[in-house]
Structure formats: C-alpha cells, structure tokens
Coordinates of C-alpha atoms in Angstrom, one line a residue:
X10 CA 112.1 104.8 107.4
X11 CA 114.9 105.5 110.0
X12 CA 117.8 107.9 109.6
X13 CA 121.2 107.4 108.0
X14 CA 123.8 106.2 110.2
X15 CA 127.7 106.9 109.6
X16 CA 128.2 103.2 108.5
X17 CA 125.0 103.0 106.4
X18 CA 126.1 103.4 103.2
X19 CA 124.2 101.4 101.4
X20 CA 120.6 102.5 103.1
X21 CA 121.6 105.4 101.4
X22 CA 122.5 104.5 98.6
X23 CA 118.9 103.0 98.8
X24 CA 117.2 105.8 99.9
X25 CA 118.8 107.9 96.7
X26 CA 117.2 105.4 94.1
X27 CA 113.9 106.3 95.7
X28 CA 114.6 110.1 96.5
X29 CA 112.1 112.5 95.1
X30 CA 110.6 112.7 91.8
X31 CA 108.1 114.3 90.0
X32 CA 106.0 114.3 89.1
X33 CA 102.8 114.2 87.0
X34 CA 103.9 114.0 83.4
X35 CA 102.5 117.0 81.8
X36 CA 104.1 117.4 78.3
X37 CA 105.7 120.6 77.0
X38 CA 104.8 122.7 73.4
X39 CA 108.5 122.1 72.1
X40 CA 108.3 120.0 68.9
X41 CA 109.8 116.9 68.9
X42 CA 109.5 114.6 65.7
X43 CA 106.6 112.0 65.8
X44 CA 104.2 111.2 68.3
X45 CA 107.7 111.6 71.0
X46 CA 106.7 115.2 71.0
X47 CA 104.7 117.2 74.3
X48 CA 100.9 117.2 74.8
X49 CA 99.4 120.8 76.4
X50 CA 100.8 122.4 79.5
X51 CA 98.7 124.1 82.3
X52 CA 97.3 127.0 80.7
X53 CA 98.4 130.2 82.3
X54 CA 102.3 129.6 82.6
X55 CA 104.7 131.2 80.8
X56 CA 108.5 132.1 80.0
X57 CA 110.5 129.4 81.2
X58 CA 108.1 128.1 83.0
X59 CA 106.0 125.4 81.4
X60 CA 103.4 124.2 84.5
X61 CA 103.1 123.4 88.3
X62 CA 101.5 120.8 89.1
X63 CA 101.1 118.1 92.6
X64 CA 104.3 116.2 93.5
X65 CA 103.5 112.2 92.5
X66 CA 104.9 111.1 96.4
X67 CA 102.1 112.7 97.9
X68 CA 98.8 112.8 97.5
X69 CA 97.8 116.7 98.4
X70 CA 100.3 119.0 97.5
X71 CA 98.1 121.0 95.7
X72 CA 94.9 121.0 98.1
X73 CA 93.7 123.7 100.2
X74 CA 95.2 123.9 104.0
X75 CA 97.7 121.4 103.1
X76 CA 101.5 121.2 103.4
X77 CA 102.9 122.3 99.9
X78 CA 104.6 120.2 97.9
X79 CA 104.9 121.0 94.4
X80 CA 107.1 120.6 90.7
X81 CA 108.0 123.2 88.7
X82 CA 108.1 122.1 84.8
X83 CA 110.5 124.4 82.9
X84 CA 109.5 125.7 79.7
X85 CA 111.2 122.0 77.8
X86 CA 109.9 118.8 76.4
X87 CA 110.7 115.9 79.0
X88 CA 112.0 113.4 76.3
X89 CA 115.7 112.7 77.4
X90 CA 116.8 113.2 74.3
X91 CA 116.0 117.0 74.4
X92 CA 118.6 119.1 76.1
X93 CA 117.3 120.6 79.8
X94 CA 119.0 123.7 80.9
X95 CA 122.6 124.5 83.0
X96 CA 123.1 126.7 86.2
X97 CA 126.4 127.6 86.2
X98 CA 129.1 127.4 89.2
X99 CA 128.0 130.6 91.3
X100 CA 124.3 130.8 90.0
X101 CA 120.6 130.6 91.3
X102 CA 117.6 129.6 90.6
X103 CA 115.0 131.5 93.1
X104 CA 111.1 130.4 93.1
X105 CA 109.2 132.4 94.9
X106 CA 105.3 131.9 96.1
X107 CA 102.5 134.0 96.6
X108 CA 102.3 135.6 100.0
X109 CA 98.9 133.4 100.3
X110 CA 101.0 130.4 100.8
X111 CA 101.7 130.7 104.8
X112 CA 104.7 130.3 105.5
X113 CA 104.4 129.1 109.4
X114 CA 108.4 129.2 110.2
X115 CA 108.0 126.3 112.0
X116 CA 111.3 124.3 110.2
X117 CA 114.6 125.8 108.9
X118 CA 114.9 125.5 105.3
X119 CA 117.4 123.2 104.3
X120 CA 119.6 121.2 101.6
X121 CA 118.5 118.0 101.2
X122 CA 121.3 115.0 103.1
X123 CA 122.7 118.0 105.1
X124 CA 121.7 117.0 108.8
X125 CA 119.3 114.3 110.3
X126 CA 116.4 115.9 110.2
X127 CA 116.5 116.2 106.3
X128 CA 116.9 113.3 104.9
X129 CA 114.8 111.1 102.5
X130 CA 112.6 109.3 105.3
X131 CA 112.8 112.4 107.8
X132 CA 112.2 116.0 105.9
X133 CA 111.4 117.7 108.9
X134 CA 113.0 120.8 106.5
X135 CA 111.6 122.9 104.1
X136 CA 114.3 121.8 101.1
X137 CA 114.2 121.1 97.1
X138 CA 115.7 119.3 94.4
X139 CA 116.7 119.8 90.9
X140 CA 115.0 117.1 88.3
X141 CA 115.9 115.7 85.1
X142 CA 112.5 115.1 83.8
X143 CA 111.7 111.4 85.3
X144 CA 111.1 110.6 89.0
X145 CA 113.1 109.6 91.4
X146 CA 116.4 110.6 88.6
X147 CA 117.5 114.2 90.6
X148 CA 120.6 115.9 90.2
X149 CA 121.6 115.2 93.8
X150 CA 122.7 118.4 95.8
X151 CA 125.3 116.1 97.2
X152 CA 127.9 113.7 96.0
X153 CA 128.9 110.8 97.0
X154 CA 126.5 109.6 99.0
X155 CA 128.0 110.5 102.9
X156 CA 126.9 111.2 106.1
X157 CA 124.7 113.9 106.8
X158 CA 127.1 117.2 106.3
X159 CA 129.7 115.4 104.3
X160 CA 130.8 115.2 100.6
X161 CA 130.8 117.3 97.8
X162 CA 128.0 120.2 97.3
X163 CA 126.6 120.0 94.1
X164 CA 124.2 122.7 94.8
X165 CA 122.7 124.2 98.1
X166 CA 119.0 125.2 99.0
X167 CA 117.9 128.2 100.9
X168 CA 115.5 130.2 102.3
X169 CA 115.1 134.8 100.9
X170 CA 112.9 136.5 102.7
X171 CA 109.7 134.4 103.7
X172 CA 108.8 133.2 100.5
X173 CA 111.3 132.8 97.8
X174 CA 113.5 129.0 98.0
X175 CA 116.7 129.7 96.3
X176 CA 118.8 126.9 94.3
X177 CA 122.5 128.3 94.1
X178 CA 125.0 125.9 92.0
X179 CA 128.6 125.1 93.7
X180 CA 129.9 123.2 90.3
X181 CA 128.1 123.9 86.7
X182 CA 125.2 122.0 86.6
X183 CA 124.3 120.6 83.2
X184 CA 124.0 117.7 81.0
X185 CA 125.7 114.9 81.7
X186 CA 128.6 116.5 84.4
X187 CA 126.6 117.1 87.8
X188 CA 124.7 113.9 86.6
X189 CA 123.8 111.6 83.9
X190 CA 121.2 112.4 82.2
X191 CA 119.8 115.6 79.8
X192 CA 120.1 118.6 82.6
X193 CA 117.7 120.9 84.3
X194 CA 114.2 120.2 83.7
X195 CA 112.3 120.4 86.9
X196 CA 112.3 121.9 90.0
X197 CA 110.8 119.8 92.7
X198 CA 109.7 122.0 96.2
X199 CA 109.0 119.8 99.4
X200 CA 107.6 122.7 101.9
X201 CA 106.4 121.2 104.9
X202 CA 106.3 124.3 106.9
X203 CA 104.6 126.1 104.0
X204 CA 100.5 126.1 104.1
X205 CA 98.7 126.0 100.9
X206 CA 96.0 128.7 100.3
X207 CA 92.3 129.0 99.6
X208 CA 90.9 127.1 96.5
X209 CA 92.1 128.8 93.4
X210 CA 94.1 129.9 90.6
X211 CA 98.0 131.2 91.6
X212 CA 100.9 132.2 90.2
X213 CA 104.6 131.1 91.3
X214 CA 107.5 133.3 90.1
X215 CA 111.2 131.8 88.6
X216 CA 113.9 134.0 88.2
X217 CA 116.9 131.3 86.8
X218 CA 120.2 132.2 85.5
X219 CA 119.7 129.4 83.0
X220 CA 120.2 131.6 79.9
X221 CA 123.3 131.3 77.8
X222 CA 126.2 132.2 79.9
X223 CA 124.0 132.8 82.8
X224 CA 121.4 135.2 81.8
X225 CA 118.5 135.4 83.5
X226 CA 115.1 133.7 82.3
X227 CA 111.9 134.6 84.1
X228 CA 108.5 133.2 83.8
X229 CA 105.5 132.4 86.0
X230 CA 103.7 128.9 86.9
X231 CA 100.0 128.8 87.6
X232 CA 99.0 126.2 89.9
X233 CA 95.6 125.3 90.4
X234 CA 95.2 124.9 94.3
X235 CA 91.7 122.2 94.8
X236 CA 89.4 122.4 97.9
X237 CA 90.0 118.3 98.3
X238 CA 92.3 115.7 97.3
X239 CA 91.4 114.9 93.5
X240 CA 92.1 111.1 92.7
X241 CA 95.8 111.1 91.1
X242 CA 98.0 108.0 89.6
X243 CA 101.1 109.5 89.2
X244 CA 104.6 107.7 87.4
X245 CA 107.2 106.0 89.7
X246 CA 111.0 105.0 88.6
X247 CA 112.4 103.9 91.7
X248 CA 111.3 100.1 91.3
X249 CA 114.3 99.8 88.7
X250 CA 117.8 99.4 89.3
X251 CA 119.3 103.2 88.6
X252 CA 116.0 104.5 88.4
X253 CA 115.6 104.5 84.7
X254 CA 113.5 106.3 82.4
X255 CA 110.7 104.6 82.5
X256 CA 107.9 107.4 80.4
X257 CA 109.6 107.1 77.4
X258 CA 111.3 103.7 76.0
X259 CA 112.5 101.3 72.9
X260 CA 112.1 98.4 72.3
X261 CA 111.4 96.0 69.2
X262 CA 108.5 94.8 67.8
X263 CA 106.3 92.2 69.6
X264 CA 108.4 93.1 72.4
X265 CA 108.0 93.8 76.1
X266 CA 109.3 97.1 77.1
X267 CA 112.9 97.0 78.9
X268 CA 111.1 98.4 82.6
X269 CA 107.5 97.5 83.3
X270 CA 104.9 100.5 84.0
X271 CA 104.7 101.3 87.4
X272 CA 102.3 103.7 89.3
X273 CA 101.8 105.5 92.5
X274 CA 97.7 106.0 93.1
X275 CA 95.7 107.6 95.5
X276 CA 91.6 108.3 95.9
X277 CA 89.6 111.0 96.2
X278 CA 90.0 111.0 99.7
X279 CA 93.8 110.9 99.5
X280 CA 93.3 107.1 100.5
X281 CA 95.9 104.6 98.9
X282 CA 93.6 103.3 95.6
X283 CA 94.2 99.8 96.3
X284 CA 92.3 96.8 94.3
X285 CA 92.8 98.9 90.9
X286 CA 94.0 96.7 87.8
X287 CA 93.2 97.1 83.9
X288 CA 90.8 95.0 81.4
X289 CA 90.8 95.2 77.6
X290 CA 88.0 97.0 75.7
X291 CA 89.3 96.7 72.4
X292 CA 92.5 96.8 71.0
X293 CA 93.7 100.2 72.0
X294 CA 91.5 100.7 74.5
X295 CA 91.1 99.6 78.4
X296 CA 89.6 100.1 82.0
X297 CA 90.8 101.0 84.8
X298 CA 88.4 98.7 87.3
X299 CA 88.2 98.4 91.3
X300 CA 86.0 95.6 91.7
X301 CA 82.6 96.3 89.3
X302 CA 83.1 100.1 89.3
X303 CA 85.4 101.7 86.0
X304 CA 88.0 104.3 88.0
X305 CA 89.0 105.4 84.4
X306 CA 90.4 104.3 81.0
X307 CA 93.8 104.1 79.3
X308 CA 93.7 104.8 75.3
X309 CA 96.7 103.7 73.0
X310 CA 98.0 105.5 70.0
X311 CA 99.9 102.7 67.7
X312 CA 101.2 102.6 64.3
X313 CA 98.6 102.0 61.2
X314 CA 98.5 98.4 60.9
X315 CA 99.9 97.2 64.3
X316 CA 98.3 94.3 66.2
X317 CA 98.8 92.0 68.9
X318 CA 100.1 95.1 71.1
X319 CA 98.9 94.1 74.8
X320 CA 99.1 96.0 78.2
X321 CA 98.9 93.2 81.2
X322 CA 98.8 93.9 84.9
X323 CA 100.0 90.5 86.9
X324 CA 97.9 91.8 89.8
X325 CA 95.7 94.8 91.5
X326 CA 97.5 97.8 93.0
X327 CA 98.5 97.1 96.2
X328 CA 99.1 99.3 99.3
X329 CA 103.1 100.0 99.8
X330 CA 104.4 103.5 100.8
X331 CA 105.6 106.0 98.7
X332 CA 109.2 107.3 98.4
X333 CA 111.3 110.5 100.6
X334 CA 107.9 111.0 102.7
X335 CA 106.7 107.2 103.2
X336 CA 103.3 108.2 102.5
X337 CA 100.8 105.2 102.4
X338 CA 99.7 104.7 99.0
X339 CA 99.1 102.1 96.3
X340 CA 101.2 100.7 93.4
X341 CA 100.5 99.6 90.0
X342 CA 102.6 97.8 88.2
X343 CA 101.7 97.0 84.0
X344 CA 103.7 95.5 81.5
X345 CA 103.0 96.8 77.6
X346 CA 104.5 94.5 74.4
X347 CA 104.4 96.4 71.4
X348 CA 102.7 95.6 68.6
X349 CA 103.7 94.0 64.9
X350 CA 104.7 97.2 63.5
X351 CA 107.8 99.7 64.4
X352 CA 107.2 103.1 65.0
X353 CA 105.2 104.8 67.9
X354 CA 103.0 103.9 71.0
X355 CA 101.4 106.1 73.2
X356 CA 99.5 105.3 75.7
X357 CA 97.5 107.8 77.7
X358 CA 95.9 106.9 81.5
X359 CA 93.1 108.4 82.9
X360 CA 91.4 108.2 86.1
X361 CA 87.8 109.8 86.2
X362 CA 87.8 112.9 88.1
X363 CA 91.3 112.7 88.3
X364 CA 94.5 113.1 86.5
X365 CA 95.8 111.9 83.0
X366 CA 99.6 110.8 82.5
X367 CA 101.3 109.5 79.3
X368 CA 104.0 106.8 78.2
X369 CA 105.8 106.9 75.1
X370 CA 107.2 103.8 73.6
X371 CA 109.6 103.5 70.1
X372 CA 109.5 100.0 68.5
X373 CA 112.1 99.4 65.8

C-alpha cells in the first residue's frame, strides 16, 4: 500500500475501514443473559485486564524473536451492548512490558496518521490504538480523516521510559462521543521495534485511569509467547461498509445474517492457509478441510428444536493481504441462515493445533 497524499482523501478514508483490529475473540467472565454471554479468558490475568492474546493482522505477534504485536482485552464482555470503559480529557492509559521484550530503539514511537512513516500501509513506528471490541471499529486517535499532522487529536500515543506505551486522551473518550460504538474495550499495541522474548509465560502491566471519575484501575495480562507460529483464523470486519460488528448479530428466523463471516487464516508456518473451506457433518457440526486433510471443526450451539440452520462457504480461502501491515494471508468468507426457531446461535471454530474463535447470532 502507498502513503496518503494531501488530496487522497478517500484512500484514507479507505485505509480507516481497514485500520487495525483485534483481535482473537476471547470472551470475558461478565454475565450477560443467554448464550450472548463470555466463554473463559487466558488464565493468569487479572484486574482490569481480561487476556493478551496475538493481533488477527499478523500471523506472529506472539512468537519468539518476532516483532510484537499484541491486544490487550480489558476486564469486559465484547457484546456491544455492554458498556466499555472512558478515559477522560487529560488521562492515560500506560501498558508497560516486561524488560524481556527488547526494545531495539530502532523507530520513534508514534500516534498512528501523525507523519508518513505511520500510517496504515507504512508503520515504520512503534504506535497503538484504542478498540471497541470488533476489528477494524477503533476509536481513531484522529478525526477527520486529514493529512498526516492534521485534524483533531482524539488521543496521542507515546513512548515512558523503554518499555511502558502510554495512551493519553485530548477529549473524553467514551461511549458513543469519541466514536460510535460501546467505548474502551481493547487496547491494540503494533511494536515493530519491540522483539518478543524466549518461549514462555509473561506478564504485561495496565495502569488506566478508567475508574469512575478517573481513578486508576490496575491489572496484569499474561501472554503466552510460542517458540513457532501456531496456525490461527482470526475475525475480520473490514469487508463491510462501516466495518460492522460482525461477531455478534440478529437476524430472523430462516434467515441469513445481515454480514457474512469473514476470516483472516494463517498456517503453522505463518503461510497464508489457502484452499480451506467447510463441509457438514451433521447438523451442528462441520470441517474445516484443505483438500483430503480436516484443518479443524466448527460446532454450533442452537435453540431446542431448530433445524434447517446452514453454514455455506461460496468458495476456499483465498490468498489476499491483511489490513494496516499488508501481510500476505488467506480469507474465508461463510455465510450462516439461522435456523426455524428464535433464540440463540453460537457457533464456535476451531483449527487443530490452533486457535478457537466464536460468533454469536440472535434470531427473533
């Protein structure tokens, strides 16, 4: 991808439906009624920290000797219709890693959109972004879309000490008035100057003024870091118009959902996982197939009594590249119509010795 020019406003307008996301959609414990509610977070987190998991634009953020690139999940369920958390005008939120993440100093850390040389399509800048709780739907540090250096600061990004990447709010930033949408839920860290460390279990600190009227909540995120790439199919949004929320939808019965499924998916050997599409095994249950070999399965929870529910793929994955970094990867795009009777679907994909992600569907 090429930079933003001055008179390229609609690249980046572009560029912003496709900027940054999340994630892997890991669940949180708060309840929410019906099967809506969060599935288990990565065990050793806590306070308002939920998990840390890989980045879903790349395909080794959390591997050993690579560049780190990693989401924070705060301690909150990722259904929209949960409330995420406010910085206020003035406020930070600092993350700070381990000291055995090298930090080679090699790029200035950055806001994202403030120069050339960090911008979606050319992060030569360690930088972050604040997410909503769906990919590619940030609050956008600035507003509206300009030229590099130009427009209104939402938010800025820097660099304390060696280690700690500080968010600090110009405006309050919270539900529904830096952005549409629910608030604070994520944190998303794109580090390329950062190295990740040896195979093994680490803890990330978050100090956020998130509390009511700015008080401080702490907490800690273990992330897993993996000696190789671990095959990963990770939830995209930018394919739609406005980058809707495509993990959790409605719908009626014996009806398509509004936004098809779509996928980012990589290998084992961080290799885009091309050829992949999905067969039925029963009638909440499917594979995941490249060629003759199963790659993994996808399970469906539906109401007592429902039938004719289907999940259809037009075609296999197929290699594109994946969004701020241009990554090569594959994309798989399925299509679920509920079944005869209202209430909720949830369907769960898994790809052996990989990753598992989750899509929530209400029919009415």
């Amino acid at each position: 991808m090429k930079n933003t020019s001055s008179n390229s406003h609609l690249l980046i307008w572009s560029r912003i439906l496709i900027f940054t996301g999340m994630v892997l959609i890991l669940f949180s414990l708060d309840h929410v009624p019906g099967l809506w509610a969060s599935s288990l977070s990565e065990a050793g987190s806590r306070g308002v920290v939920r998990s840390v998991v890989k980045a879903p634009i790349v395909p080794d953020g959390n591997v050993a000797g690579a560049p780190t690139d990693l989401v924070v999940n705060l301690a909150i369920s990722l259904d929209p219709a949960v409330t995420g958390r406010t910085l206020l005008k003035g406020n930070t939120i600092k993350v700070t890693l381990p000291k055995a993440f090298k930090n080679k100093a090699t790029l200035p850390t950055k806001t994202i959109f403030s120069s050339n040389d960090c911008m979606p399509g050319n992060v030569q800048c360690n930088t972050g972004v604040l997410l909503q709780g769906w990919p590619q739907h940030p609050i956008l540090p600035l507003v509206p879309p300009k030229p590099p250096g130009s427009g209104k600061w939402q938010y800025t990004v820097s660099l304390e000490g060696t280690h700690t990447i500080v968010f600090t709010a110009n405006i309050d930033l919270g539900p529904g008035v830096a952005a549409s949408g629910p608030g604070i839920k994520q944190i998303h860290l794109i580090l390329p100057s950062f190295v990740n460390p040896a195979p093994g279990l680490y803890d990330i600190q978050v100090a956020a003024e998130t509390g009511p009227d700015g008080i401080i909540e702490t907490g800690t995120g273990r992330v897993q870091i993996f000696k190789k790439t671990q095959s990963s199919l990770n939830v995209v949004s930018a394919y739609n118009s406005g980058s809707p929320n495509t993990m959790y939808q409605s719908t009626s019965t014996n009806s398509a959902t509004p936004f098809s499924f779509d996928f980012l998916m990589w290998d084992n050997h961080g290799q885009p996982f091309t050829g992949v599409t999905i067969t039925p095994i029963s009638p909440t249950q499917w594979s995941l197939v490249k060629g003759p070999r199963e790659v993994g399965k996808v399970w469906l929870q539906a109401p007592e009594g429902s039938t004719q529910h289907r999940l259809v793929v037009e075609k296999p994955s197929f290699p594109i590249k994946s969004p701020v970094l241009g990554i090569p990867t594959a994309r798989l795009t399925a299509q679920f119509i509920t079944g005869s009777q209202p209430g909720d679907y949830v369907l769960t994909f898994k790809l052996n010795e990989g990753n598992s992600t989750q899509m929530f569907v209400k029919a009415h």
